[in-house]
Tab-separated table of C-alpha atoms in Angstrom:
chain	number	residue	atom	x	y	z
A	1	UNK	CA	49.451	-39.272	117.295
A	2	UNK	CA	51.200	-37.835	114.243
A	3	UNK	CA	50.567	-34.311	115.522
A	4	UNK	CA	51.897	-34.835	119.030
A	5	UNK	CA	55.494	-34.476	120.221
A	6	UNK	CA	57.650	-37.502	120.916
A	7	UNK	CA	57.296	-38.874	124.424
A	8	UNK	CA	60.241	-38.931	126.803
A	9	UNK	CA	60.924	-42.613	126.130
A	10	UNK	CA	60.804	-42.034	122.371
A	11	UNK	CA	63.250	-39.147	122.705
A	12	UNK	CA	65.480	-41.447	124.764
A	13	UNK	CA	65.355	-44.080	122.021
A	14	UNK	CA	66.483	-41.540	119.421
A	15	UNK	CA	69.339	-40.369	121.657
A	16	UNK	CA	70.395	-43.970	122.358
A	17	UNK	CA	70.451	-44.717	118.632
A	18	UNK	CA	72.557	-41.636	117.940
A	19	UNK	CA	74.972	-42.629	120.723
A	20	UNK	CA	75.201	-46.171	119.316
A	21	UNK	CA	76.073	-44.638	115.958
A	22	UNK	CA	79.226	-43.014	117.428
A	23	UNK	CA	81.366	-46.190	117.499
A	24	UNK	CA	80.394	-46.899	113.914
A	25	UNK	CA	81.399	-43.383	112.933
A	26	UNK	CA	84.748	-43.777	114.707
A	27	UNK	CA	85.360	-47.084	112.916
A	28	UNK	CA	84.667	-45.401	109.584
A	29	UNK	CA	81.756	-47.670	108.638
A	30	UNK	CA	79.153	-45.298	110.024
A	31	UNK	CA	80.354	-42.051	108.483
A	32	UNK	CA	78.165	-42.305	105.394
A	33	UNK	CA	74.974	-43.292	107.276
A	34	UNK	CA	75.614	-40.513	109.810
A	35	UNK	CA	75.953	-37.979	107.007
A	36	UNK	CA	72.786	-39.237	105.310
A	37	UNK	CA	70.832	-39.168	108.597
A	38	UNK	CA	72.084	-35.637	109.314
A	39	UNK	CA	71.151	-34.534	105.807
A	40	UNK	CA	67.691	-36.120	106.253
A	41	UNK	CA	67.149	-34.233	109.503
A	42	UNK	CA	68.203	-30.999	107.810
A	43	UNK	CA	65.916	-31.553	104.799
A	44	UNK	CA	62.890	-32.456	106.937
A	45	UNK	CA	63.411	-29.321	108.999
A	46	UNK	CA	63.927	-27.129	105.927
A	47	UNK	CA	61.109	-28.426	103.696
A	48	UNK	CA	58.769	-29.821	106.375
A	49	UNK	CA	58.378	-33.089	104.490
A	50	UNK	CA	58.816	-36.441	106.254
A	51	UNK	CA	59.505	-38.253	102.985
A	52	UNK	CA	63.178	-37.311	103.390
A	53	UNK	CA	63.352	-39.612	106.438
A	54	UNK	CA	61.735	-42.359	104.375
A	55	UNK	CA	64.528	-41.943	101.819
A	56	UNK	CA	67.091	-42.082	104.636
A	57	UNK	CA	65.542	-45.358	105.861
A	58	UNK	CA	65.815	-46.866	102.374
A	59	UNK	CA	69.450	-45.795	102.131
A	60	UNK	CA	70.315	-47.254	105.542
A	61	UNK	CA	68.701	-50.577	104.587
A	62	UNK	CA	70.633	-50.790	101.321
A	63	UNK	CA	73.862	-49.775	103.072
A	64	UNK	CA	73.409	-52.471	105.746
A	65	UNK	CA	72.628	-55.164	103.163
A	66	UNK	CA	75.746	-54.248	101.186
A	67	UNK	CA	77.855	-54.710	104.317
A	68	UNK	CA	76.193	-58.061	105.027
A	69	UNK	CA	77.041	-59.214	101.504
A	70	UNK	CA	80.639	-58.021	101.867
A	71	UNK	CA	81.068	-59.872	105.166
A	72	UNK	CA	79.461	-63.009	103.774
A	73	UNK	CA	81.892	-62.822	100.856
A	74	UNK	CA	84.731	-62.844	103.393
A	75	UNK	CA	83.149	-65.834	105.123
A	76	UNK	CA	83.041	-67.806	101.867
A	77	UNK	CA	86.652	-66.927	101.106
A	78	UNK	CA	87.860	-67.828	104.603
A	79	UNK	CA	85.981	-71.140	104.607
A	80	UNK	CA	87.417	-71.918	101.174
A	81	UNK	CA	90.913	-71.261	102.518
A	82	UNK	CA	90.177	-73.364	105.656
A	83	UNK	CA	90.355	-70.486	108.132
A	84	UNK	CA	87.330	-71.637	110.089
A	85	UNK	CA	87.981	-69.564	113.222
A	86	UNK	CA	88.291	-66.380	111.192
A	87	UNK	CA	85.220	-67.403	109.198
A	88	UNK	CA	83.267	-67.649	112.460
A	89	UNK	CA	84.361	-64.129	113.386
A	90	UNK	CA	83.359	-62.908	109.945
A	91	UNK	CA	79.915	-64.468	110.428
A	92	UNK	CA	79.556	-62.563	113.700
A	93	UNK	CA	80.657	-59.373	111.957
A	94	UNK	CA	78.099	-59.960	109.217
A	95	UNK	CA	75.397	-59.843	111.884
A	96	UNK	CA	76.413	-56.362	113.051
A	97	UNK	CA	74.826	-54.509	110.076
A	98	UNK	CA	71.600	-56.443	110.666
A	99	UNK	CA	71.645	-55.472	114.352
A	100	UNK	CA	72.334	-51.863	113.334
A	101	UNK	CA	69.387	-51.994	110.931
A	102	UNK	CA	67.081	-53.294	113.674
A	103	UNK	CA	68.273	-50.559	116.048
A	104	UNK	CA	67.787	-47.919	113.344
A	105	UNK	CA	64.229	-49.101	112.753
A	106	UNK	CA	63.148	-49.493	116.393
A	107	UNK	CA	65.047	-46.624	117.995
A	108	UNK	CA	65.098	-43.965	115.274
A	109	UNK	CA	62.744	-44.432	112.332
A	110	UNK	CA	59.595	-45.836	113.991
A	111	UNK	CA	59.404	-43.222	116.791
A	112	UNK	CA	59.853	-40.453	114.234
A	113	UNK	CA	57.345	-41.955	111.791
A	114	UNK	CA	54.768	-42.286	114.577
A	115	UNK	CA	55.025	-38.499	115.060
A	116	UNK	CA	55.740	-37.628	111.413
A	117	UNK	CA	53.618	-34.474	111.178
A	118	UNK	CA	55.003	-33.120	114.452
A	119	UNK	CA	58.591	-33.727	113.320
A	120	UNK	CA	57.855	-32.085	109.950
A	121	UNK	CA	56.521	-28.887	111.458
A	122	UNK	CA	58.516	-28.637	114.665
A	123	UNK	CA	61.605	-30.750	115.292
A	124	UNK	CA	62.522	-34.095	116.788
A	125	UNK	CA	63.131	-32.945	120.360
A	126	UNK	CA	60.769	-29.957	120.565
A	127	UNK	CA	57.820	-30.075	122.919
A	128	UNK	CA	56.179	-26.795	121.911
A	129	UNK	CA	54.270	-26.351	118.672
A	130	UNK	CA	55.250	-23.600	116.273
A	131	UNK	CA	52.298	-21.250	115.935
A	132	UNK	CA	53.099	-19.527	112.661
A	133	UNK	CA	53.400	-22.624	110.475
A	134	UNK	CA	50.811	-23.455	107.812
A	135	UNK	CA	51.019	-27.199	108.420
A	136	UNK	CA	50.071	-27.008	112.089
A	137	UNK	CA	46.957	-28.795	113.288
A	138	UNK	CA	45.322	-25.472	114.110
A	139	UNK	CA	45.735	-24.261	110.531
A	140	UNK	CA	44.044	-27.420	109.288
A	141	UNK	CA	41.157	-26.650	111.624
A	142	UNK	CA	40.858	-23.148	110.216
A	143	UNK	CA	42.540	-21.582	113.224
A	144	UNK	CA	40.917	-24.044	115.635
A	145	UNK	CA	37.454	-22.494	115.487
A	146	UNK	CA	34.853	-25.219	115.284
A	147	UNK	CA	32.151	-22.993	113.907
A	148	UNK	CA	34.232	-21.581	111.066
A	149	UNK	CA	34.012	-23.355	107.705
A	150	UNK	CA	36.190	-22.583	104.662
A	151	UNK	CA	34.746	-20.372	101.945
A	152	UNK	CA	32.286	-22.363	99.838
A	153	UNK	CA	31.746	-19.862	97.042
A	154	UNK	CA	33.618	-21.900	94.438
A	155	UNK	CA	32.908	-25.386	95.768
A	156	UNK	CA	29.791	-27.391	96.354
A	157	UNK	CA	28.722	-28.488	99.803
A	158	UNK	CA	29.505	-32.087	98.814
A	159	UNK	CA	33.089	-31.127	97.911
A	160	UNK	CA	33.516	-29.379	101.244
A	161	UNK	CA	32.071	-32.350	103.131
A	162	UNK	CA	34.538	-34.646	101.354
A	163	UNK	CA	37.401	-32.428	102.489
A	164	UNK	CA	36.172	-32.452	106.088
A	165	UNK	CA	35.718	-36.252	106.019
A	166	UNK	CA	39.323	-36.600	104.832
A	167	UNK	CA	40.534	-34.327	107.656
A	168	UNK	CA	38.624	-36.471	110.167
A	169	UNK	CA	39.875	-39.779	108.711
A	170	UNK	CA	43.474	-38.543	108.736
A	171	UNK	CA	43.131	-37.612	112.398
A	172	UNK	CA	43.478	-33.861	111.870
A	173	UNK	CA	40.130	-33.076	113.476
A	174	UNK	CA	37.948	-34.713	116.102
A	175	UNK	CA	34.484	-36.158	115.600
A	176	UNK	CA	33.020	-33.137	117.412
A	177	UNK	CA	34.817	-30.692	115.108
A	178	UNK	CA	33.665	-32.667	112.065
A	179	UNK	CA	30.046	-32.686	113.251
A	180	UNK	CA	30.115	-28.919	113.837
A	181	UNK	CA	31.524	-28.262	110.366
A	182	UNK	CA	29.063	-30.664	108.734
A	183	UNK	CA	26.107	-29.038	110.495
A	184	UNK	CA	27.273	-25.574	109.450
A	185	UNK	CA	27.780	-26.674	105.827
A	186	UNK	CA	24.396	-28.382	105.610
A	187	UNK	CA	22.637	-25.351	107.137
A	188	UNK	CA	24.231	-23.063	104.514
A	189	UNK	CA	22.790	-25.015	101.569
């Protein structure tokens, strides 16, 4: 699944999240998260490393929790000063960063994480795989040829088998491709 493009519904979720971010940006509270998300998208595209999105997710969580604490501080102050109606509104406002965090997780981060390798190599909304990239699934399969096995001059057959097992466990190759490579390796020894 990591090497497949986002489905139409997953693309829609990402677009919905980005549209829901607009009011926050206009209010001023969402400017910093929007900049961090944009920077994360840029860095993932430039360095083909999904860990930048993981850093963005951590930042968004911290940012939301800070806003919750700020709003709860207002609630305490308003209750102390006997402004109960305003305190109730502040409680409702303190829920908005939590709702934003849930939307970020469900509509943006999880769909992208599910297709992390695709997003690394291609982009969020692309449906066609880049052919010239080293991180593509085909490159991991040694250009997609089942009968071709990497050079074993410097490595033992056991080392090569371990590499192929890891590729299979990570979902980079199918059982059939693994069996073909294993058979070829064992016949070479």
